[in-house]
């Protein structure tokens, strides 16, 4: 299968600390990779490197065959290929839901407004938020904001979606509505890298699990092996922290 | 107070009023343009220019407008630039105001969370699109209270224009008192015309402020 993302020996350092070293990861088209690991182990930083929101100190990242580098001229069009949703629903507060969705396709892709609007409405309907199209973000619940944020990424037709703990800041009763959307995206064959602490969800959605600790990939594998038969002590300990 | 005196003075005051308003608002628009440019340069740490901008702000915030006007009006001709009193008025006001407006815009820029920048970049927006479509609209609604306070402050500062012989409201009042000694009437009209100049700004201003607040904060 076609490789969408290739991470080769990537290293991320701040002045005196190394967040991770020698990271290697390949993601194929249609694959869902779920990354788990203790907080502070560098998951967010890793995702942010993938679309050059952070620079890397060593190695290289290829997205759809193109090198990801914040300094390159076409970084905008490279970033379009990786849709990102963050933990803290960062919709644009001064724009309505519909305007939030239309900004990038119209400004960046120079697509026709009418056509983008029609697509936005279809996508909003799909996530059950058609009635909110003229609301401002402040008028939405956390779960609704995250669903809009997912649609805002989708409407750019990315090759890969990067989801960073998108339910971590939500009230428990809203987690489900957001994860259901992600599951349906996985079913239709979207390529995704998902960072999450929702282990049941991870198991349901993942084609491959990756465990990061202390700045490196400690263990990876298919979800059944990963959860039922972890090989490393580190992963066993980590998984135990989720069971009561 | 003598009503006939007041009525006979009114045309002079109206003329001075329009001059004051004109120079005042020219100065304010200049101040907004300078302030936005300077705030941009400082916030985005543009090399070299941001150093100059910080010096500019400190220099103009910490000297009185009257001193600045004297420098421009009497100092510049000494080095070969002659400048009319009117130009001197709004340029001086614009330079003073620019240093205050820069602070207002800067706090607006600072209030926009970094995550907004990241969301926009992640969507593929260019730096320019990020600035105009995401940062500036949010920064401005945060800056509105500061900008309005500065507008009122600058309109009041116009009262020092008389010192460079601009026929503004203050000059007219002083002139009339000097000529005819109708102090009460002249001062009364001075106060009335300043209120006429400022009150609508305060009223419209607080309306805009409410709207801007609602836009960003929803309250
Ligand atoms: N700007 C920064 N400067 C220095 N250290 C940072 C910076 N950003 C993140 N870190 C460090 O990088 C590590 C990884 O952070 P992060 O990627 O947010 O972890 P995770 O998402 O797995 O919880 C943390 O130890 C954090 O302190
Ligand atoms: Mg994180």
CSV table of C-alpha atoms and ligand atoms in Angstrom, one decimal:
chain,number,residue,atom,x,y,z
A,1,UNK,CA,0.0,0.0,0.0
A,2,UNK,CA,1.0,3.6,-0.6
A,3,UNK,CA,2.9,5.3,2.1
A,4,UNK,CA,1.5,8.6,3.2
A,5,UNK,CA,3.9,9.5,6.0
A,6,UNK,CA,7.4,8.5,6.6
A,7,UNK,CA,9.4,9.6,9.7
A,8,UNK,CA,13.0,8.8,9.5
A,9,UNK,CA,15.3,9.0,12.5
A,10,UNK,CA,13.7,12.2,13.7
A,11,UNK,CA,15.1,14.0,16.7
A,12,UNK,CA,13.6,16.8,18.7
A,13,UNK,CA,15.6,18.8,21.2
A,14,UNK,CA,15.1,22.0,23.1
A,15,UNK,CA,18.3,23.7,24.3
A,16,UNK,CA,19.1,21.3,27.1
A,17,UNK,CA,16.4,18.6,26.9
A,18,UNK,CA,15.8,15.9,24.3
A,19,UNK,CA,12.2,15.2,23.8
A,20,UNK,CA,12.7,12.3,21.5
A,21,UNK,CA,15.4,10.7,19.4
A,22,UNK,CA,15.6,8.3,16.5
A,23,UNK,CA,11.8,8.3,15.9
A,24,UNK,CA,10.8,6.1,13.0
A,25,UNK,CA,7.2,5.6,11.9
A,26,UNK,CA,5.6,4.8,8.6
A,27,UNK,CA,1.9,5.3,8.0
A,28,UNK,CA,0.2,3.8,4.9
A,29,UNK,CA,-2.9,5.1,3.2
A,30,UNK,CA,-6.0,4.2,5.1
A,31,UNK,CA,-4.2,3.2,8.2
A,32,UNK,CA,-5.2,4.3,11.7
A,33,UNK,CA,-2.2,4.6,14.1
A,34,UNK,CA,-2.9,5.3,17.7
A,35,UNK,CA,-0.1,6.6,19.9
A,36,UNK,CA,-0.3,6.3,23.7
A,37,UNK,CA,2.2,7.1,26.4
A,38,UNK,CA,2.5,8.9,29.7
A,39,UNK,CA,1.9,12.6,29.7
A,40,UNK,CA,5.0,14.6,28.9
A,41,UNK,CA,6.6,11.8,26.8
A,42,UNK,CA,6.4,13.9,23.7
A,43,UNK,CA,3.3,12.8,21.9
A,44,UNK,CA,2.0,16.3,21.1
A,45,UNK,CA,5.5,17.5,20.2
A,46,UNK,CA,5.7,14.6,17.8
A,47,UNK,CA,2.4,15.4,16.1
A,48,UNK,CA,3.4,19.0,15.8
A,49,UNK,CA,6.6,18.1,14.1
A,50,UNK,CA,4.6,16.3,11.5
A,51,UNK,CA,3.2,19.5,10.0
A,52,UNK,CA,6.2,21.7,10.9
A,53,UNK,CA,4.6,23.5,13.8
A,54,UNK,CA,7.8,22.5,15.6
A,55,UNK,CA,11.2,22.2,13.9
A,56,UNK,CA,13.2,19.1,14.1
A,57,UNK,CA,16.9,18.8,14.9
A,58,UNK,CA,17.7,15.7,13.0
A,59,UNK,CA,16.2,13.2,10.5
A,60,UNK,CA,13.5,13.9,8.0
A,61,UNK,CA,9.7,13.7,7.7
A,62,UNK,CA,8.1,12.9,4.3
A,63,UNK,CA,4.4,13.7,3.9
A,64,UNK,CA,3.0,12.3,0.7
A,65,UNK,CA,6.5,12.2,-0.7
A,66,UNK,CA,7.3,15.8,0.2
A,67,UNK,CA,9.8,16.9,2.8
A,68,UNK,CA,8.1,18.7,5.8
A,69,UNK,CA,10.1,21.8,6.6
A,70,UNK,CA,8.8,25.1,8.0
A,71,UNK,CA,11.3,27.0,5.9
A,72,UNK,CA,10.2,25.5,2.5
A,73,UNK,CA,8.3,27.8,0.2
A,74,UNK,CA,5.3,25.5,-0.2
A,75,UNK,CA,4.9,24.7,3.5
A,76,UNK,CA,1.3,25.9,3.2
A,77,UNK,CA,0.4,23.3,0.7
A,78,UNK,CA,2.3,20.6,2.6
A,79,UNK,CA,0.4,21.6,5.8
A,80,UNK,CA,-2.9,21.3,3.9
A,81,UNK,CA,-2.2,17.6,3.6
A,82,UNK,CA,-2.1,17.1,7.3
A,83,UNK,CA,-5.4,18.1,9.0
A,84,UNK,CA,-4.9,18.7,12.7
A,85,UNK,CA,-7.2,18.9,15.7
A,86,UNK,CA,-5.9,19.9,19.0
A,87,UNK,CA,-7.0,19.2,22.6
A,88,UNK,CA,-8.2,22.7,23.2
A,89,UNK,CA,-10.9,23.3,20.7
A,90,UNK,CA,-9.2,26.3,18.9
A,91,UNK,CA,-11.9,27.4,16.6
A,92,UNK,CA,-11.7,31.1,15.5
A,93,UNK,CA,-13.8,32.9,18.1
A,94,UNK,CA,-14.7,35.9,15.9
A,95,UNK,CA,-16.1,33.7,13.1
A,96,UNK,CA,-19.3,31.7,12.9
A,97,UNK,CA,-19.2,27.9,12.5
A,98,UNK,CA,-19.7,28.2,8.8
A,99,UNK,CA,-17.1,30.9,8.5
A,100,UNK,CA,-14.7,28.8,10.5
A,101,UNK,CA,-15.1,26.0,8.0
A,102,UNK,CA,-14.9,28.2,4.9
A,103,UNK,CA,-11.9,30.3,5.8
A,104,UNK,CA,-9.1,28.0,4.7
A,105,UNK,CA,-10.7,26.4,1.6
A,106,UNK,CA,-11.6,29.8,0.3
A,107,UNK,CA,-8.5,31.7,1.2
A,108,UNK,CA,-5.9,29.0,0.9
A,109,UNK,CA,-7.3,26.7,-1.8
A,110,UNK,CA,-9.1,29.6,-3.6
A,111,UNK,CA,-12.1,27.3,-4.0
A,112,UNK,CA,-15.5,28.6,-5.1
A,113,UNK,CA,-17.5,30.0,-2.1
A,114,UNK,CA,-20.8,28.4,-3.1
A,115,UNK,CA,-19.2,25.0,-3.6
A,116,UNK,CA,-17.3,25.2,-0.3
A,117,UNK,CA,-20.5,26.3,1.5
A,118,UNK,CA,-22.4,23.3,0.1
A,119,UNK,CA,-19.7,20.9,1.3
A,120,UNK,CA,-19.5,22.6,4.7
A,121,UNK,CA,-23.3,22.1,5.1
A,122,UNK,CA,-23.1,18.5,4.1
A,123,UNK,CA,-20.3,17.8,6.6
A,124,UNK,CA,-22.1,19.7,9.4
A,125,UNK,CA,-25.1,17.6,8.8
A,126,UNK,CA,-23.1,14.5,9.0
A,127,UNK,CA,-21.8,15.4,12.4
A,128,UNK,CA,-25.2,16.5,13.5
A,129,UNK,CA,-24.5,20.3,13.7
A,130,UNK,CA,-26.3,21.7,10.7
A,131,UNK,CA,-28.5,23.9,13.0
A,132,UNK,CA,-25.4,25.4,14.5
A,133,UNK,CA,-24.0,26.8,11.2
A,134,UNK,CA,-24.5,30.4,12.2
A,135,UNK,CA,-23.5,30.1,15.8
A,136,UNK,CA,-20.3,31.4,17.2
A,137,UNK,CA,-17.9,29.0,18.9
A,138,UNK,CA,-18.7,30.4,22.4
A,139,UNK,CA,-22.3,29.3,21.9
A,140,UNK,CA,-21.3,25.7,21.5
A,141,UNK,CA,-20.5,22.9,24.0
A,142,UNK,CA,-17.0,21.5,24.1
A,143,UNK,CA,-18.1,18.4,22.2
A,144,UNK,CA,-19.8,20.4,19.5
A,145,UNK,CA,-16.7,22.6,19.1
A,146,UNK,CA,-14.5,19.5,18.7
A,147,UNK,CA,-16.9,18.2,16.0
A,148,UNK,CA,-16.7,21.5,14.2
A,149,UNK,CA,-12.9,21.4,14.5
A,150,UNK,CA,-12.8,17.9,12.9
A,151,UNK,CA,-15.0,19.2,10.0
A,152,UNK,CA,-12.7,22.2,9.7
A,153,UNK,CA,-9.8,19.8,9.1
A,154,UNK,CA,-11.8,17.5,6.8
A,155,UNK,CA,-12.9,20.2,4.5
A,156,UNK,CA,-9.3,20.8,3.4
A,157,UNK,CA,-9.3,17.2,2.1
A,158,UNK,CA,-6.2,16.2,4.0
A,159,UNK,CA,-4.2,13.1,3.2
A,160,UNK,CA,-3.9,12.4,6.9
A,161,UNK,CA,-5.6,13.6,10.1
A,162,UNK,CA,-3.6,14.2,13.2
A,163,UNK,CA,-5.8,14.2,16.3
A,164,UNK,CA,-4.1,15.2,19.6
A,165,UNK,CA,-6.1,14.2,22.7
A,166,UNK,CA,-9.2,15.7,21.2
A,167,UNK,CA,-11.4,14.5,24.0
A,168,UNK,CA,-9.1,15.2,26.9
A,169,UNK,CA,-10.7,18.5,27.8
A,170,UNK,CA,-14.3,17.4,27.4
A,171,UNK,CA,-16.9,16.5,30.1
A,172,UNK,CA,-17.3,12.8,30.1
A,173,UNK,CA,-20.8,12.8,28.6
A,174,UNK,CA,-19.4,14.6,25.5
A,175,UNK,CA,-16.6,12.2,24.8
A,176,UNK,CA,-18.7,9.7,23.0
A,177,UNK,CA,-20.2,12.1,20.4
A,178,UNK,CA,-16.7,13.1,19.3
A,179,UNK,CA,-15.2,9.6,19.3
A,180,UNK,CA,-18.2,8.3,17.2
A,181,UNK,CA,-17.3,10.8,14.5
A,182,UNK,CA,-13.7,9.6,14.6
A,183,UNK,CA,-14.8,6.0,14.4
A,184,UNK,CA,-16.9,6.7,11.3
A,185,UNK,CA,-14.0,8.4,9.7
A,186,UNK,CA,-11.8,5.3,10.3
A,187,UNK,CA,-14.5,3.1,8.8
A,188,UNK,CA,-14.5,5.1,5.6
A,189,UNK,CA,-10.8,4.5,5.3
A,190,UNK,CA,-9.3,7.8,6.4
A,191,UNK,CA,-5.6,7.8,7.3
A,192,UNK,CA,-5.1,9.0,10.9
A,193,UNK,CA,-2.7,9.3,13.7
A,194,UNK,CA,-4.5,9.6,17.0
A,195,UNK,CA,-3.1,10.4,20.4
A,196,UNK,CA,-5.5,9.5,23.1
A,197,UNK,CA,-5.9,8.2,26.6
A,198,UNK,CA,-9.2,6.5,25.8
A,199,UNK,CA,-8.0,2.9,25.7
A,200,UNK,CA,-11.2,1.2,24.7
A,201,UNK,CA,-11.6,3.6,21.9
A,202,UNK,CA,-8.0,3.1,20.9
A,203,UNK,CA,-8.5,-0.6,20.7
A,204,UNK,CA,-11.7,-0.2,18.6
A,205,UNK,CA,-10.2,2.3,16.1
A,206,UNK,CA,-6.6,1.3,15.8
A,207,UNK,CA,-5.0,-0.7,13.0
A,208,UNK,CA,-1.7,-0.3,14.9
A,209,UNK,CA,-0.8,0.8,18.4
A,210,UNK,CA,2.4,2.7,19.3
A,211,UNK,CA,3.6,3.2,22.8
A,212,UNK,CA,6.0,6.0,23.4
A,213,UNK,CA,8.0,6.5,26.6
A,214,UNK,CA,11.1,8.5,27.5
A,215,UNK,CA,11.4,9.9,24.0
A,216,UNK,CA,11.3,6.7,22.0
A,217,UNK,CA,8.9,4.1,20.7
A,218,UNK,CA,9.0,1.3,23.3
A,219,UNK,CA,6.5,-1.1,21.7
A,220,UNK,CA,4.2,-1.2,18.7
A,221,UNK,CA,1.9,-3.8,17.2
A,222,UNK,CA,-1.7,-4.7,16.4
A,223,UNK,CA,-4.2,-3.8,19.0
A,224,UNK,CA,-5.0,-7.3,20.2
A,225,UNK,CA,-1.3,-8.2,20.9
A,226,UNK,CA,-0.7,-4.7,22.3
A,227,UNK,CA,-3.4,-4.8,24.9
A,228,UNK,CA,-3.7,-8.5,25.6
A,229,UNK,CA,-0.2,-9.5,25.4
A,230,UNK,CA,2.2,-6.6,26.0
A,231,UNK,CA,5.8,-7.6,25.7
A,232,UNK,CA,7.6,-4.9,27.6
A,233,UNK,CA,7.3,-4.3,31.3
A,234,UNK,CA,7.0,-0.6,30.7
A,235,UNK,CA,3.9,-1.1,28.6
A,236,UNK,CA,2.4,-3.5,31.1
A,237,UNK,CA,2.8,-1.0,33.8
A,238,UNK,CA,1.4,1.8,31.6
A,239,UNK,CA,-1.7,-0.2,30.7
A,240,UNK,CA,-2.2,-1.2,34.4
A,241,UNK,CA,-2.7,2.5,35.3
A,242,UNK,CA,-5.9,2.4,33.2
A,243,UNK,CA,-7.5,-0.5,35.0
A,244,UNK,CA,-9.1,-0.5,38.4
B,1,UNK,CA,-23.5,86.2,31.1
B,2,UNK,CA,-24.5,88.2,28.1
B,3,UNK,CA,-26.4,86.3,25.5
B,4,UNK,CA,-25.7,88.8,22.7
B,5,UNK,CA,-22.0,88.4,23.3
B,6,UNK,CA,-22.3,84.6,23.2
B,7,UNK,CA,-24.3,84.7,19.9
B,8,UNK,CA,-21.8,87.1,18.3
B,9,UNK,CA,-19.0,84.8,19.3
B,10,UNK,CA,-20.6,81.6,17.9
B,11,UNK,CA,-19.5,81.9,14.3
B,12,UNK,CA,-15.8,82.3,15.4
B,13,UNK,CA,-16.1,79.3,17.6
B,14,UNK,CA,-17.7,77.2,14.8
B,15,UNK,CA,-14.8,78.0,12.5
B,16,UNK,CA,-12.3,77.1,15.2
B,17,UNK,CA,-14.4,74.0,16.1
B,18,UNK,CA,-14.1,72.6,12.5
B,19,UNK,CA,-10.4,73.3,12.4
B,20,UNK,CA,-9.9,71.6,15.7
B,21,UNK,CA,-12.0,68.6,14.7
B,22,UNK,CA,-10.2,68.3,11.4
B,23,UNK,CA,-6.7,68.4,12.8
B,24,UNK,CA,-7.7,66.3,15.7
B,25,UNK,CA,-9.1,63.5,13.5
B,26,UNK,CA,-6.3,63.7,10.9
B,27,UNK,CA,-3.9,63.2,13.9
B,28,UNK,CA,-6.0,60.3,15.2
B,29,UNK,CA,-6.0,58.5,11.8
B,30,UNK,CA,-2.3,59.1,11.5
B,31,UNK,CA,-1.9,57.8,15.1
B,32,UNK,CA,-3.9,54.6,14.3
B,33,UNK,CA,-1.8,53.9,11.2
B,34,UNK,CA,1.5,54.5,13.1
B,35,UNK,CA,0.3,52.6,16.1
B,36,UNK,CA,-0.7,49.6,14.1
B,37,UNK,CA,2.5,49.5,12.2
B,38,UNK,CA,4.7,49.9,15.3
B,39,UNK,CA,2.7,47.3,17.3
B,40,UNK,CA,3.1,44.9,14.4
B,41,UNK,CA,6.8,45.4,14.2
B,42,UNK,CA,7.3,44.9,17.9
B,43,UNK,CA,4.9,42.0,18.3
B,44,UNK,CA,6.4,40.0,15.5
B,45,UNK,CA,9.9,41.0,16.5
B,46,UNK,CA,10.9,42.4,13.1
B,47,UNK,CA,14.7,42.8,13.3
B,48,UNK,CA,16.1,46.4,13.6
B,49,UNK,CA,12.6,48.1,13.2
B,50,UNK,CA,11.4,46.7,16.5
B,51,UNK,CA,14.4,48.4,18.3
B,52,UNK,CA,13.6,51.7,16.6
B,53,UNK,CA,9.9,51.3,17.5
B,54,UNK,CA,10.6,50.8,21.2
B,55,UNK,CA,12.8,54.0,21.3
B,56,UNK,CA,10.0,55.9,19.5
B,57,UNK,CA,7.4,54.8,21.9
B,58,UNK,CA,9.4,55.7,25.0
B,59,UNK,CA,10.5,59.0,23.5
B,60,UNK,CA,7.0,60.2,22.6
B,61,UNK,CA,5.2,58.7,25.6
B,62,UNK,CA,7.5,60.5,28.0
B,63,UNK,CA,7.6,64.0,26.6
B,64,UNK,CA,4.6,66.4,26.6
B,65,UNK,CA,2.8,67.2,23.3
B,66,UNK,CA,3.7,70.8,23.7
B,67,UNK,CA,7.4,70.1,23.7
B,68,UNK,CA,7.0,67.8,20.6
B,69,UNK,CA,5.0,70.5,18.8
B,70,UNK,CA,7.7,73.1,19.5
B,71,UNK,CA,10.4,70.8,18.2
B,72,UNK,CA,8.5,70.2,15.0
B,73,UNK,CA,7.3,73.7,14.5
B,74,UNK,CA,10.3,75.7,15.5
B,75,UNK,CA,13.0,73.1,15.3
B,76,UNK,CA,12.5,71.7,11.8
B,77,UNK,CA,12.7,75.0,10.0
B,78,UNK,CA,16.2,75.4,11.6
B,79,UNK,CA,17.3,72.3,9.7
B,80,UNK,CA,15.6,73.4,6.5
B,81,UNK,CA,12.1,72.0,6.7
B,82,UNK,CA,9.3,74.5,6.9
B,83,UNK,CA,6.0,73.1,7.9
B,84,UNK,CA,2.6,74.8,8.3
B,85,UNK,CA,1.0,75.1,11.7
B,86,UNK,CA,-1.8,72.8,10.6
B,87,UNK,CA,0.5,70.1,9.3
B,88,UNK,CA,2.6,70.4,12.5
B,89,UNK,CA,-0.6,70.0,14.5
B,90,UNK,CA,-1.7,66.7,13.1
B,91,UNK,CA,1.8,65.3,12.6
B,92,UNK,CA,2.6,66.1,16.2
B,93,UNK,CA,-0.7,64.6,17.4
B,94,UNK,CA,-0.2,61.6,15.1
B,95,UNK,CA,3.3,60.9,16.5
B,96,UNK,CA,2.2,61.3,20.1
B,97,UNK,CA,-0.9,59.3,19.5
B,98,UNK,CA,1.0,56.6,17.6
B,99,UNK,CA,3.0,55.8,20.6
B,100,UNK,CA,-0.1,55.3,22.7
B,101,UNK,CA,-2.1,53.5,20.0
B,102,UNK,CA,0.9,51.1,19.6
B,103,UNK,CA,0.5,50.1,23.2
B,104,UNK,CA,-3.2,49.5,22.7
B,105,UNK,CA,-2.7,47.4,19.6
B,106,UNK,CA,0.2,45.5,21.2
B,107,UNK,CA,-1.9,44.4,24.1
B,108,UNK,CA,-4.5,43.3,21.6
B,109,UNK,CA,-2.0,41.2,19.7
B,110,UNK,CA,-0.8,39.7,22.9
B,111,UNK,CA,-4.3,38.7,23.9
B,112,UNK,CA,-4.6,36.4,20.9
B,113,UNK,CA,-3.6,32.9,22.1
B,114,UNK,CA,-0.7,31.2,20.4
B,115,UNK,CA,-3.0,28.3,19.6
B,116,UNK,CA,-4.9,30.5,17.2
B,117,UNK,CA,-1.8,30.9,15.2
B,118,UNK,CA,-1.1,27.2,15.2
B,119,UNK,CA,-4.7,26.3,14.2
B,120,UNK,CA,-4.4,28.7,11.3
B,121,UNK,CA,-1.0,27.5,10.2
B,122,UNK,CA,-2.1,23.9,10.4
B,123,UNK,CA,-4.9,24.7,8.0
B,124,UNK,CA,-2.3,26.0,5.5
B,125,UNK,CA,-2.9,29.7,5.9
B,126,UNK,CA,0.1,31.9,5.0
B,127,UNK,CA,1.6,34.3,7.5
B,128,UNK,CA,-0.2,37.1,5.7
B,129,UNK,CA,-3.6,35.4,5.8
B,130,UNK,CA,-3.0,34.4,9.4
B,131,UNK,CA,-2.5,38.1,10.3
B,132,UNK,CA,-5.4,39.6,8.4
B,133,UNK,CA,-8.0,36.9,8.9
B,134,UNK,CA,-7.2,35.6,12.3
B,135,UNK,CA,-5.0,37.7,14.4
B,136,UNK,CA,-6.0,41.3,13.5
B,137,UNK,CA,-9.8,40.9,13.9
B,138,UNK,CA,-9.3,39.4,17.4
B,139,UNK,CA,-6.6,41.8,18.4
B,140,UNK,CA,-8.7,44.8,17.4
B,141,UNK,CA,-11.7,43.8,19.4
B,142,UNK,CA,-9.5,43.5,22.4
B,143,UNK,CA,-7.8,46.8,21.7
B,144,UNK,CA,-11.0,48.8,21.3
B,145,UNK,CA,-11.2,50.1,24.9
B,146,UNK,CA,-7.6,51.3,24.8
B,147,UNK,CA,-8.1,52.8,21.3
B,148,UNK,CA,-11.2,54.7,22.4
B,149,UNK,CA,-9.5,56.0,25.6
B,150,UNK,CA,-6.6,57.3,23.3
B,151,UNK,CA,-9.0,58.9,20.9
B,152,UNK,CA,-10.6,60.9,23.7
B,153,UNK,CA,-7.2,61.7,25.2
B,154,UNK,CA,-5.9,63.0,21.8
B,155,UNK,CA,-9.0,65.1,21.1
B,156,UNK,CA,-8.4,66.8,24.4
B,157,UNK,CA,-4.7,67.3,23.7
B,158,UNK,CA,-5.7,69.5,20.7
B,159,UNK,CA,-6.1,72.3,23.3
B,160,UNK,CA,-2.3,72.8,23.1
B,161,UNK,CA,-2.4,73.7,19.4
B,162,UNK,CA,-2.9,77.3,20.3
B,163,UNK,CA,0.7,77.4,21.3
B,164,UNK,CA,1.8,77.2,17.7
B,165,UNK,CA,-0.8,79.8,16.6
B,166,UNK,CA,-3.3,77.4,15.2
B,167,UNK,CA,-6.7,79.1,15.3
B,168,UNK,CA,-8.3,76.3,17.3
B,169,UNK,CA,-10.9,76.5,20.0
B,170,UNK,CA,-8.4,77.3,22.8
B,171,UNK,CA,-6.7,80.0,20.7
B,172,UNK,CA,-10.1,81.6,19.8
B,173,UNK,CA,-11.1,81.7,23.5
B,174,UNK,CA,-7.8,83.2,24.6
B,175,UNK,CA,-7.9,85.7,21.8
B,176,UNK,CA,-11.4,86.9,22.6
B,177,UNK,CA,-10.7,87.2,26.3
B,178,UNK,CA,-7.6,89.2,25.4
B,179,UNK,CA,-9.5,91.5,23.1
B,180,UNK,CA,-12.8,92.1,24.8
B,181,UNK,CA,-12.5,90.7,28.4
B,182,UNK,CA,-15.8,88.8,28.1
B,183,UNK,CA,-14.1,86.0,30.0
B,184,UNK,CA,-17.2,84.2,31.2
B,185,UNK,CA,-18.8,84.0,27.8
B,186,UNK,CA,-15.6,83.0,26.0
B,187,UNK,CA,-14.9,80.2,28.6
B,188,UNK,CA,-18.5,79.0,28.5
B,189,UNK,CA,-18.4,78.6,24.7
B,190,UNK,CA,-15.0,76.9,25.0
B,191,UNK,CA,-16.4,74.3,27.4
B,192,UNK,CA,-19.6,73.8,25.3
B,193,UNK,CA,-17.7,73.2,22.1
B,194,UNK,CA,-15.2,70.8,23.6
B,195,UNK,CA,-18.2,68.8,25.0
B,196,UNK,CA,-19.9,68.9,21.6
B,197,UNK,CA,-16.6,67.5,20.1
B,198,UNK,CA,-16.2,64.8,22.7
B,199,UNK,CA,-19.6,63.7,23.9
B,200,UNK,CA,-20.6,61.9,20.7
B,201,UNK,CA,-17.3,60.1,20.6
B,202,UNK,CA,-17.8,58.8,24.2
B,203,UNK,CA,-21.3,57.7,23.4
B,204,UNK,CA,-20.6,56.0,20.1
B,205,UNK,CA,-17.4,54.7,21.6
B,206,UNK,CA,-19.0,52.8,24.4
B,207,UNK,CA,-21.5,51.3,22.0
B,208,UNK,CA,-18.7,50.1,19.8
B,209,UNK,CA,-16.9,48.8,22.8
B,210,UNK,CA,-19.9,46.7,23.8
B,211,UNK,CA,-20.2,45.3,20.3
B,212,UNK,CA,-16.5,44.4,20.2
B,213,UNK,CA,-16.7,42.7,23.6
B,214,UNK,CA,-19.7,40.7,22.5
B,215,UNK,CA,-17.9,39.7,19.4
B,216,UNK,CA,-15.0,38.1,21.2
B,217,UNK,CA,-16.2,37.3,24.6
B,218,UNK,CA,-19.9,36.9,24.1
B,219,UNK,CA,-20.8,39.1,27.1
C,1,LIG,N1,8.9,24.9,24.2
C,1,LIG,C1,9.4,24.0,25.0
C,1,LIG,N2,10.6,24.1,25.6
C,1,LIG,C2,11.1,23.2,26.4
C,1,LIG,N3,10.5,22.0,26.6
C,1,LIG,C3,9.3,21.8,26.0
C,1,LIG,C4,8.7,22.7,25.2
C,1,LIG,N4,7.5,22.2,24.7
C,1,LIG,C5,7.4,21.0,25.3
C,1,LIG,N5,8.5,20.7,26.0
C,1,LIG,C6,8.7,19.5,26.8
C,1,LIG,O1,8.6,18.4,25.9
C,1,LIG,C7,8.1,17.3,26.6
C,1,LIG,C8,7.0,16.7,25.7
C,1,LIG,O2,5.8,17.4,25.8
C,1,LIG,P1,4.5,17.0,25.0
C,1,LIG,O3,4.8,16.7,23.6
C,1,LIG,O4,3.5,18.1,25.3
C,1,LIG,O5,4.1,15.7,25.8
C,1,LIG,P2,2.7,14.9,25.7
C,1,LIG,O6,1.9,15.4,24.6
C,1,LIG,O7,3.1,13.5,25.5
C,1,LIG,O8,2.1,15.0,27.1
C,1,LIG,C9,7.6,17.7,27.9
C,1,LIG,O9,8.6,17.2,28.9
C,1,LIG,C10,7.7,19.2,27.9
C,1,LIG,O10,8.1,19.7,29.1
C,2,LIG,MG1,0.0,16.3,24.7
